[in-house]
Amino acid sequence: KQEVTQIPAALSVPEGENLVLNCSFTDSAIYNLQWFRQDPGKGLTSLLLIQSSQREQTSGRLNASLDKSSGRSTLYIAASQPGDSATYLCAVPASGGYNKLIFGAGTRLAVHP
Amino acid sequence: DAGVTQSPTHLIKTRGQHVTLRCSPISGHKSVSWYQQVLGQGPQFIFQYYEKEERGRGNFPDRFSARQFPNYSSELNVNALLLGDSALYLCASSLEGGSNQPQHFGDGTRLSIL
């Protein structure tokens, strides 16, 4: 049974710091891995999707890496800004052929000026 | 182009009542999935519907049901509401129904049970 864990659960950093969020999963047979952002009380915004054949994806100040063999992904945020404050969730598709995502509990990020 | 839209945004109900939540997928998307997110946790899968048929179901009681219409929009129904059903209900759509399809989420419906 696939399980997804995110560390740390919460993070508070001053503006300008580079930071790394971690995601681990127990079953390495995944098609892809998605990173989402969630603002308080809002839905999920997809940030990056890494296919199983890829090692990393970049979008602006965000870079996500994937190591299937070790069951790990990291989301790197460069030069953090207060506007980056949100909860970051990673998710992988479950096996079974249908479109079910298994999520971690998220990392709650606060970037203070 | 419009993203995934959900209605209503907020809803307050009392225990024992019934509720219907609605979702319109991105134009051209044939698959709709529903998730429940309680405070402090990641979303939990409830259902997937693809081409108007149920493709998968999570570990939720029979009080939860859903359907998908010919235009691919979907409804989630919950009967005999319990306090523990208070949560953010998220709808996601994807182009096709397979597990390699990226999902696009709506803003959710916040359901509060009194």
Short mmCIF file of C-alpha atoms in Angstrom, two decimals:
data_model
loop_
_atom_site.label_atom_id
_atom_site.label_comp_id
_atom_site.label_asym_id
_atom_site.label_seq_id
_atom_site.Cartn_x
_atom_site.Cartn_y
_atom_site.Cartn_z
CA LYS A 1 0.00 0.00 0.00
CA GLN A 2 1.44 3.35 -1.09
CA GLU A 3 2.16 5.86 1.68
CA VAL A 4 3.45 9.39 1.25
CA THR A 5 5.29 11.29 3.97
CA GLN A 6 6.36 14.92 4.00
CA ILE A 7 9.04 16.42 6.18
CA PRO A 8 9.07 18.88 7.83
CA ALA A 9 5.42 19.38 8.79
CA ALA A 10 6.01 23.12 9.23
CA LEU A 11 8.77 25.54 8.35
CA SER A 12 9.31 29.21 9.16
CA VAL A 13 12.09 31.08 7.39
CA PRO A 14 13.13 34.68 6.78
CA GLU A 15 12.66 36.14 3.35
CA GLY A 16 15.44 35.39 0.88
CA GLU A 17 16.39 31.95 2.14
CA ASN A 18 16.69 28.96 -0.16
CA LEU A 19 14.78 26.01 1.20
CA VAL A 20 14.08 22.35 0.56
CA LEU A 21 10.87 20.44 1.18
CA ASN A 22 11.00 16.67 1.30
CA CYS A 23 8.57 14.00 0.14
CA SER A 24 9.01 10.23 0.43
CA PHE A 25 6.87 7.39 -0.89
CA THR A 26 6.93 3.67 -0.13
CA ASP A 27 6.20 2.12 -3.55
CA SER A 28 8.64 3.19 -6.26
CA ALA A 29 6.41 1.95 -9.12
CA ILE A 30 4.90 5.36 -9.87
CA TYR A 31 3.98 7.04 -13.16
CA ASN A 32 4.69 10.54 -11.92
CA LEU A 33 4.81 12.79 -8.88
CA GLN A 34 3.06 16.12 -8.51
CA TRP A 35 3.79 19.04 -6.20
CA PHE A 36 0.86 21.28 -5.29
CA ARG A 37 0.47 24.54 -3.44
CA GLN A 38 -2.55 25.22 -1.22
CA ASP A 39 -3.40 28.61 0.25
CA PRO A 40 -5.53 28.61 3.43
CA GLY A 41 -9.09 27.46 2.71
CA LYS A 42 -8.41 27.21 -1.01
CA GLY A 43 -8.03 24.45 -3.59
CA LEU A 44 -4.83 22.98 -4.95
CA THR A 45 -2.64 24.64 -7.54
CA SER A 46 -0.35 22.32 -9.46
CA LEU A 47 3.24 23.54 -9.35
CA LEU A 48 5.27 20.80 -11.02
CA LEU A 49 4.68 17.32 -12.38
CA ILE A 50 7.65 15.00 -12.82
CA GLN A 51 7.22 11.95 -15.00
CA SER A 52 8.81 8.72 -13.79
CA SER A 53 11.39 8.93 -16.59
CA GLN A 54 12.53 12.40 -15.52
CA ARG A 55 14.96 13.38 -12.77
CA GLU A 56 13.83 16.96 -12.29
CA GLN A 57 11.54 19.76 -13.40
CA THR A 58 11.95 23.51 -13.06
CA SER A 59 9.51 26.39 -13.06
CA GLY A 60 10.86 29.82 -12.18
CA ARG A 61 12.26 29.70 -8.64
CA LEU A 62 10.99 26.15 -8.11
CA ASN A 63 12.90 22.99 -8.86
CA ALA A 64 11.60 19.51 -8.11
CA SER A 65 13.70 16.37 -8.26
CA LEU A 66 12.66 12.73 -8.27
CA ASP A 67 14.65 9.65 -7.21
CA LYS A 68 12.35 6.69 -7.77
CA SER A 69 14.80 4.09 -6.54
CA SER A 70 15.03 5.69 -3.12
CA GLY A 71 11.38 6.78 -3.05
CA ARG A 72 12.15 10.46 -2.61
CA SER A 73 11.36 13.83 -4.12
CA THR A 74 12.48 17.28 -3.09
CA LEU A 75 11.04 20.68 -3.87
CA TYR A 76 13.65 23.42 -3.86
CA ILE A 77 12.47 27.03 -3.53
CA ALA A 78 15.08 29.66 -4.31
CA ALA A 79 15.13 33.12 -2.76
CA SER A 80 11.90 32.64 -0.80
CA GLN A 81 9.36 35.47 -0.61
CA PRO A 82 6.44 36.17 1.77
CA GLY A 83 4.10 35.31 -1.11
CA ASP A 84 5.46 31.75 -1.03
CA SER A 85 3.74 31.22 2.34
CA ALA A 86 1.33 28.32 1.86
CA THR A 87 1.04 24.57 2.37
CA TYR A 88 2.94 22.44 -0.12
CA LEU A 89 1.65 18.95 -0.89
CA CYS A 90 3.17 16.14 -2.89
CA ALA A 91 1.11 13.36 -4.43
CA VAL A 92 1.64 10.16 -6.39
CA PRO A 93 -0.88 8.09 -8.36
CA ALA A 94 -2.07 4.90 -6.72
CA SER A 95 -1.72 1.59 -8.55
CA GLY A 96 -4.91 0.05 -9.90
CA GLY A 97 -5.35 1.79 -13.24
CA TYR A 98 -7.65 4.56 -12.12
CA ASN A 99 -6.85 8.16 -11.41
CA LYS A 100 -6.43 8.26 -7.63
CA LEU A 101 -3.79 10.47 -6.04
CA ILE A 102 -2.23 9.66 -2.68
CA PHE A 103 -1.17 12.77 -0.83
CA GLY A 104 1.22 13.54 1.95
CA ALA A 105 -0.02 15.68 4.85
CA GLY A 106 1.88 18.69 3.51
CA THR A 107 4.53 21.12 4.68
CA ARG A 108 3.18 24.41 6.01
CA LEU A 109 5.60 27.16 4.99
CA ALA A 110 5.75 30.65 6.47
CA VAL A 111 8.16 33.17 4.96
CA HIS A 112 8.45 36.30 7.07
CA PRO A 113 9.81 39.67 5.92
CA ASP B 1 -10.34 28.91 -20.45
CA ALA B 2 -12.26 28.21 -17.26
CA GLY B 3 -10.69 25.86 -14.77
CA VAL B 4 -12.51 23.36 -12.60
CA THR B 5 -15.49 25.06 -10.97
CA GLN B 6 -17.25 23.91 -7.82
CA SER B 7 -20.44 25.04 -6.16
CA PRO B 8 -21.38 26.09 -3.62
CA THR B 9 -18.28 27.64 -2.09
CA HIS B 10 -19.47 27.22 1.48
CA LEU B 11 -22.28 25.21 3.01
CA ILE B 12 -23.56 24.79 6.55
CA LYS B 13 -25.73 21.78 7.42
CA THR B 14 -26.89 20.01 10.55
CA ARG B 15 -26.41 16.38 11.50
CA GLY B 16 -28.67 13.96 9.66
CA GLN B 17 -29.25 16.23 6.66
CA HIS B 18 -28.32 15.51 3.08
CA VAL B 19 -26.01 17.57 0.84
CA THR B 20 -25.22 17.77 -2.88
CA LEU B 21 -21.99 19.28 -4.15
CA ARG B 22 -21.39 20.11 -7.80
CA CYS B 23 -18.36 20.16 -10.07
CA SER B 24 -17.77 21.25 -13.66
CA PRO B 25 -14.54 19.94 -15.17
CA ILE B 26 -12.22 21.76 -17.53
CA SER B 27 -13.70 21.77 -21.03
CA GLY B 28 -12.72 18.56 -22.82
CA HIS B 29 -11.87 16.66 -19.64
CA LYS B 30 -13.74 13.38 -19.28
CA SER B 31 -12.65 12.30 -15.80
CA VAL B 32 -13.75 13.76 -12.48
CA SER B 33 -12.41 12.73 -9.08
CA TRP B 34 -13.62 13.77 -5.63
CA TYR B 35 -11.48 14.21 -2.53
CA GLN B 36 -12.17 15.02 1.12
CA GLN B 37 -9.67 17.13 3.03
CA VAL B 38 -10.00 17.56 6.77
CA LEU B 39 -8.04 20.26 8.52
CA GLY B 40 -4.33 19.56 8.76
CA GLN B 41 -4.34 16.54 6.46
CA GLY B 42 -3.82 15.83 2.81
CA PRO B 43 -6.83 15.15 0.58
CA GLN B 44 -8.32 11.64 0.70
CA PHE B 45 -9.72 10.05 -2.46
CA ILE B 46 -13.48 9.40 -2.49
CA PHE B 47 -14.47 8.58 -6.10
CA GLN B 48 -13.36 8.74 -9.70
CA TYR B 49 -15.85 8.91 -12.56
CA TYR B 50 -14.81 8.50 -16.17
CA GLU B 51 -17.15 8.50 -19.13
CA LYS B 52 -20.06 8.52 -16.68
CA GLU B 53 -19.00 5.32 -14.92
CA GLU B 54 -17.45 4.84 -11.50
CA ARG B 55 -13.81 3.81 -11.96
CA GLY B 56 -12.63 3.78 -8.38
CA ARG B 57 -13.83 4.27 -4.84
CA GLY B 58 -11.94 5.14 -1.68
CA ASN B 59 -12.58 3.96 1.87
CA PHE B 60 -15.78 5.92 2.45
CA PRO B 61 -19.19 4.63 3.66
CA ASP B 62 -22.20 4.13 1.40
CA ARG B 63 -23.59 7.45 2.63
CA PHE B 64 -21.28 8.94 -0.01
CA SER B 65 -22.40 8.61 -3.62
CA ALA B 66 -21.71 10.41 -6.87
CA ARG B 67 -22.63 10.52 -10.50
CA GLN B 68 -21.36 12.01 -13.73
CA PHE B 69 -23.59 13.58 -16.34
CA PRO B 70 -23.36 13.43 -20.18
CA ASN B 71 -21.60 16.83 -20.17
CA TYR B 72 -19.00 15.31 -17.76
CA SER B 73 -20.04 17.49 -14.81
CA SER B 74 -20.46 15.63 -11.55
CA GLU B 75 -22.38 15.65 -8.27
CA LEU B 76 -21.25 14.31 -4.91
CA ASN B 77 -24.05 13.37 -2.54
CA VAL B 78 -23.68 12.73 1.17
CA ASN B 79 -26.61 11.40 3.23
CA ALA B 80 -27.17 11.33 7.00
CA LEU B 81 -24.46 13.90 7.65
CA LEU B 82 -22.17 13.43 10.65
CA LEU B 83 -20.02 15.98 12.44
CA GLY B 84 -16.97 14.19 11.02
CA ASP B 85 -18.07 15.01 7.48
CA SER B 86 -17.02 18.62 8.06
CA ALA B 87 -14.23 19.16 5.55
CA LEU B 88 -13.13 20.79 2.32
CA TYR B 89 -14.43 18.76 -0.61
CA LEU B 90 -12.26 19.02 -3.70
CA CYS B 91 -13.04 18.09 -7.26
CA ALA B 92 -10.33 17.36 -9.81
CA SER B 93 -10.59 16.76 -13.54
CA SER B 94 -8.27 15.12 -16.03
CA LEU B 95 -8.35 14.61 -19.75
CA GLU B 96 -8.61 10.84 -19.58
CA GLY B 97 -9.10 8.32 -16.81
CA GLY B 98 -5.74 6.61 -16.46
CA SER B 99 -3.40 6.90 -13.49
CA ASN B 100 -0.78 8.77 -15.51
CA GLN B 101 -3.10 11.72 -16.13
CA PRO B 102 -2.31 15.00 -14.32
CA GLN B 103 -5.23 16.24 -12.25
CA HIS B 104 -6.45 19.83 -12.06
CA PHE B 105 -8.26 20.91 -8.91
CA GLY B 106 -11.06 23.32 -8.18
CA ASP B 107 -11.23 25.66 -5.19
CA GLY B 108 -13.40 23.25 -3.23
CA THR B 109 -16.60 23.40 -1.20
CA ARG B 110 -16.20 24.04 2.52
CA LEU B 111 -18.84 21.93 4.32
CA SER B 112 -19.54 22.61 7.97
CA ILE B 113 -21.79 20.31 10.00
CA LEU B 114 -23.38 21.72 13.17
#
